[in-house]
Amino acid sequence: MAEEMEEIIDEVVEEEELEEDYADGVEEVAEDESVEEFVEETDDDDDMALSDEQLDEIADTAIAALKDVLKYFNVGEVTIDEYEGDEGELILDITGDDLAVLIGRHGKTLDALQFLISAITVRKIGFRFPVIIDVESYKNRQRQKLESLARSSAKKAAAQGHSVKLRPMTPYERRIVHVALRDDPRVETASEGEGAARHVVVVPVK
């Protein structure tokens, strides 16, 4: 396990750019936590009711895995803040002095880091639970931009009466758009395309 983890981390650190196999892995894990499945699960109290002990185990496992992985990055002392997201997900926000290497170009190293921690956590606890890794609220800022884009796209689709195709996005980004518009009666959203070209389409309700 340790040797396997070290090989994966070495590749992430050396490349900074998310390699194709990481992109496939991130897509696969996040698609398992697609907005439709996640919303259905969280709406079912019987299926998603976790005890405080289970939630603590998830948090402890994810934090321990994150600390182990961060040892391979030259980032010095860091703080990991833990909090619950709007959809019940566990968010671990890393703060420190020089963390740009953890984000990478267009956030792709951060995507790889999240995939790695998610994979380790799932293996340890035996089931999937949404864990989001952030660096100095980078994803929170990106989320706000995506929510603004989603709302403006919905307004455009409703006003013009035709679908609005958004740029290709990661599974995490697409999920933000889906959730932002799921209660908007004017539009519906759908993911289309394959692989790196997969994107959200905002469709006006007729």
Short mmCIF file of C-alpha atoms in Angstrom, two decimals:
data_model
loop_
_atom_site.label_atom_id
_atom_site.label_comp_id
_atom_site.label_asym_id
_atom_site.label_seq_id
_atom_site.Cartn_x
_atom_site.Cartn_y
_atom_site.Cartn_z
CA MET A 1 0.00 0.00 0.00
CA ALA A 2 2.75 2.46 0.97
CA GLU A 3 4.82 1.67 -2.13
CA GLU A 4 1.80 1.97 -4.40
CA MET A 5 0.87 5.33 -2.83
CA GLU A 6 4.43 6.61 -3.19
CA GLU A 7 4.53 5.76 -6.91
CA ILE A 8 1.23 7.56 -7.54
CA ILE A 9 2.27 10.63 -5.57
CA ASP A 10 5.66 10.80 -7.33
CA GLU A 11 3.88 10.96 -10.69
CA VAL A 12 1.57 13.73 -9.51
CA VAL A 13 4.43 15.82 -8.11
CA GLU A 14 6.64 15.37 -11.18
CA GLU A 15 3.98 16.18 -13.76
CA GLU A 16 1.88 18.88 -12.02
CA GLU A 17 -0.42 18.47 -15.03
CA LEU A 18 -3.06 15.80 -14.43
CA GLU A 19 -2.10 12.85 -16.61
CA GLU A 20 -4.65 10.98 -18.69
CA ASP A 21 -4.92 8.03 -16.31
CA TYR A 22 -5.57 10.40 -13.41
CA ALA A 23 -8.21 12.21 -15.45
CA ASP A 24 -9.93 8.89 -16.16
CA GLY A 25 -9.73 8.00 -12.48
CA VAL A 26 -11.15 11.31 -11.32
CA GLU A 27 -13.96 11.00 -13.86
CA GLU A 28 -14.78 7.45 -12.73
CA VAL A 29 -14.86 8.26 -9.01
CA ALA A 30 -16.82 11.48 -9.41
CA GLU A 31 -19.32 9.91 -11.81
CA ASP A 32 -20.05 7.37 -9.07
CA GLU A 33 -20.99 10.41 -6.96
CA SER A 34 -22.99 12.13 -9.70
CA VAL A 35 -25.49 14.74 -8.59
CA GLU A 36 -28.49 12.54 -9.39
CA GLU A 37 -27.24 9.61 -7.29
CA PHE A 38 -25.96 11.85 -4.52
CA VAL A 39 -29.21 13.79 -4.23
CA GLU A 40 -31.24 10.57 -4.23
CA GLU A 41 -29.05 9.08 -1.51
CA THR A 42 -29.05 12.15 0.71
CA ASP A 43 -32.84 12.38 0.40
CA ASP A 44 -33.13 8.84 1.74
CA ASP A 45 -32.55 9.06 5.48
CA ASP A 46 -32.44 5.29 5.90
CA ASP A 47 -29.66 4.85 3.35
CA MET A 48 -27.55 7.86 4.30
CA ALA A 49 -28.09 8.07 8.07
CA LEU A 50 -24.59 7.75 9.49
CA SER A 51 -23.77 7.78 13.17
CA ASP A 52 -21.45 10.36 14.69
CA GLU A 53 -18.90 7.59 15.12
CA GLN A 54 -19.05 6.74 11.41
CA LEU A 55 -18.70 10.38 10.41
CA ASP A 56 -15.74 10.75 12.76
CA GLU A 57 -14.17 7.65 11.22
CA ILE A 58 -14.58 9.06 7.72
CA ALA A 59 -13.04 12.39 8.74
CA ASP A 60 -10.18 10.78 10.65
CA THR A 61 -9.43 8.41 7.74
CA ALA A 62 -9.47 11.16 5.11
CA ILE A 63 -7.36 13.54 7.23
CA ALA A 64 -4.81 10.82 8.01
CA ALA A 65 -4.55 9.94 4.31
CA LEU A 66 -4.17 13.61 3.39
CA LYS A 67 -1.42 14.13 5.95
CA ASP A 68 0.44 11.08 4.64
CA VAL A 69 0.20 12.34 1.05
CA LEU A 70 1.27 15.88 1.95
CA LYS A 71 4.56 14.52 3.30
CA TYR A 72 5.59 13.98 -0.30
CA PHE A 73 5.09 17.65 -1.18
CA ASN A 74 7.50 20.37 -0.12
CA VAL A 75 4.85 22.63 1.42
CA GLY A 76 6.08 23.01 4.99
CA GLU A 77 3.66 23.32 7.89
CA VAL A 78 -0.01 23.29 6.96
CA THR A 79 -3.36 23.43 8.72
CA ILE A 80 -6.28 21.22 7.68
CA ASP A 81 -9.69 22.69 8.49
CA GLU A 82 -12.62 20.27 8.46
CA TYR A 83 -16.23 21.29 7.83
CA GLU A 84 -19.47 20.07 6.29
CA GLY A 85 -20.52 21.29 2.85
CA ASP A 86 -23.98 22.39 1.77
CA GLU A 87 -24.76 18.92 0.41
CA GLY A 88 -23.46 17.07 3.46
CA GLU A 89 -20.03 16.35 1.97
CA LEU A 90 -16.86 16.44 4.04
CA ILE A 91 -14.61 19.35 3.05
CA LEU A 92 -10.95 19.42 4.07
CA ASP A 93 -9.41 22.84 3.41
CA ILE A 94 -5.60 23.06 3.50
CA THR A 95 -3.98 26.36 4.46
CA GLY A 96 -0.29 27.26 4.60
CA ASP A 97 2.43 29.52 3.22
CA ASP A 98 3.24 28.12 -0.23
CA LEU A 99 0.58 25.78 -1.55
CA ALA A 100 0.47 26.61 -5.26
CA VAL A 101 2.02 23.22 -6.05
CA LEU A 102 -1.05 21.54 -4.56
CA ILE A 103 -3.39 23.38 -6.92
CA GLY A 104 -1.45 23.11 -10.16
CA ARG A 105 -2.44 24.52 -13.51
CA HIS A 106 -6.21 25.03 -13.69
CA GLY A 107 -6.54 23.07 -10.44
CA LYS A 108 -5.56 19.77 -12.02
CA THR A 109 -3.07 18.73 -9.35
CA LEU A 110 -5.78 19.42 -6.77
CA ASP A 111 -8.11 17.15 -8.77
CA ALA A 112 -5.48 14.41 -8.64
CA LEU A 113 -5.04 14.93 -4.90
CA GLN A 114 -8.77 14.67 -4.33
CA PHE A 115 -8.97 11.48 -6.40
CA LEU A 116 -6.13 9.96 -4.43
CA ILE A 117 -7.60 10.81 -1.01
CA SER A 118 -11.06 9.65 -2.08
CA ALA A 119 -9.67 6.34 -3.32
CA ILE A 120 -7.72 5.75 -0.11
CA THR A 121 -10.69 6.69 2.07
CA VAL A 122 -13.07 4.38 0.19
CA ARG A 123 -10.60 1.51 0.50
CA LYS A 124 -10.22 2.09 4.24
CA ILE A 125 -13.87 2.59 5.26
CA GLY A 126 -15.41 0.20 2.73
CA PHE A 127 -18.00 2.54 1.21
CA ARG A 128 -18.11 5.78 -0.72
CA PHE A 129 -18.70 9.12 0.98
CA PRO A 130 -18.15 12.51 -0.72
CA VAL A 131 -14.85 14.03 0.40
CA ILE A 132 -13.73 17.36 -1.07
CA ILE A 133 -10.11 18.50 -0.81
CA ASP A 134 -9.60 22.26 -1.05
CA VAL A 135 -6.57 24.53 -0.81
CA GLU A 136 -7.05 27.93 0.81
CA SER A 137 -10.69 27.95 -0.35
CA TYR A 138 -9.64 27.72 -4.03
CA LYS A 139 -12.55 25.42 -4.84
CA ASN A 140 -14.96 27.57 -2.86
CA ARG A 141 -14.03 30.58 -5.00
CA GLN A 142 -14.34 28.48 -8.16
CA ARG A 143 -17.70 27.23 -6.94
CA GLN A 144 -19.02 30.76 -6.56
CA LYS A 145 -17.94 31.54 -10.14
CA LEU A 146 -19.60 28.37 -11.44
CA GLU A 147 -22.83 29.10 -9.58
CA SER A 148 -22.86 32.58 -11.10
CA LEU A 149 -22.25 31.07 -14.55
CA ALA A 150 -25.07 28.57 -13.97
CA ARG A 151 -27.55 31.29 -13.02
CA SER A 152 -26.66 33.52 -15.98
CA SER A 153 -26.89 30.54 -18.35
CA ALA A 154 -30.32 29.65 -16.97
CA LYS A 155 -31.48 33.22 -17.46
CA LYS A 156 -30.19 33.18 -21.04
CA ALA A 157 -31.75 29.80 -21.85
CA ALA A 158 -35.14 30.84 -20.44
CA ALA A 159 -35.12 34.23 -22.17
CA GLN A 160 -33.99 32.98 -25.59
CA GLY A 161 -35.86 29.69 -25.53
CA HIS A 162 -32.95 27.49 -26.55
CA SER A 163 -30.34 25.35 -24.84
CA VAL A 164 -27.09 26.82 -23.57
CA LYS A 165 -23.99 24.63 -23.82
CA LEU A 166 -21.34 25.28 -21.17
CA ARG A 167 -17.61 24.65 -21.50
CA PRO A 168 -16.18 21.20 -20.74
CA MET A 169 -15.93 20.67 -16.99
CA THR A 170 -14.69 18.16 -14.48
CA PRO A 171 -17.29 15.96 -12.74
CA TYR A 172 -16.96 18.10 -9.61
CA GLU A 173 -17.61 21.30 -11.60
CA ARG A 174 -20.58 19.79 -13.44
CA ARG A 175 -22.09 18.70 -10.15
CA ILE A 176 -21.93 22.28 -8.87
CA VAL A 177 -23.88 23.48 -11.93
CA HIS A 178 -26.48 20.71 -11.59
CA VAL A 179 -27.05 21.48 -7.92
CA ALA A 180 -27.16 25.25 -8.49
CA LEU A 181 -30.01 24.89 -10.99
CA ARG A 182 -31.91 21.87 -9.70
CA ASP A 183 -34.60 24.05 -8.07
CA ASP A 184 -34.88 26.51 -10.97
CA PRO A 185 -38.29 25.83 -12.59
CA ARG A 186 -37.25 27.55 -15.82
CA VAL A 187 -34.59 25.04 -16.85
CA GLU A 188 -33.30 21.50 -16.69
CA THR A 189 -29.67 20.41 -16.88
CA ALA A 190 -27.96 17.42 -18.46
CA SER A 191 -24.38 16.26 -18.95
CA GLU A 192 -23.34 15.43 -22.51
CA GLY A 193 -20.16 14.36 -24.28
CA GLU A 194 -17.41 11.95 -23.34
CA GLY A 195 -14.20 12.18 -21.33
CA ALA A 196 -12.53 15.58 -21.19
CA ALA A 197 -15.19 17.02 -23.53
CA ARG A 198 -18.08 16.23 -21.18
CA HIS A 199 -20.10 19.35 -20.43
CA VAL A 200 -23.40 20.62 -19.02
CA VAL A 201 -26.29 21.73 -21.21
CA VAL A 202 -28.89 24.05 -19.72
CA VAL A 203 -32.26 23.36 -21.36
CA PRO A 204 -35.30 25.68 -21.07
CA VAL A 205 -38.49 24.03 -19.81
CA LYS A 206 -41.31 24.44 -22.30
#
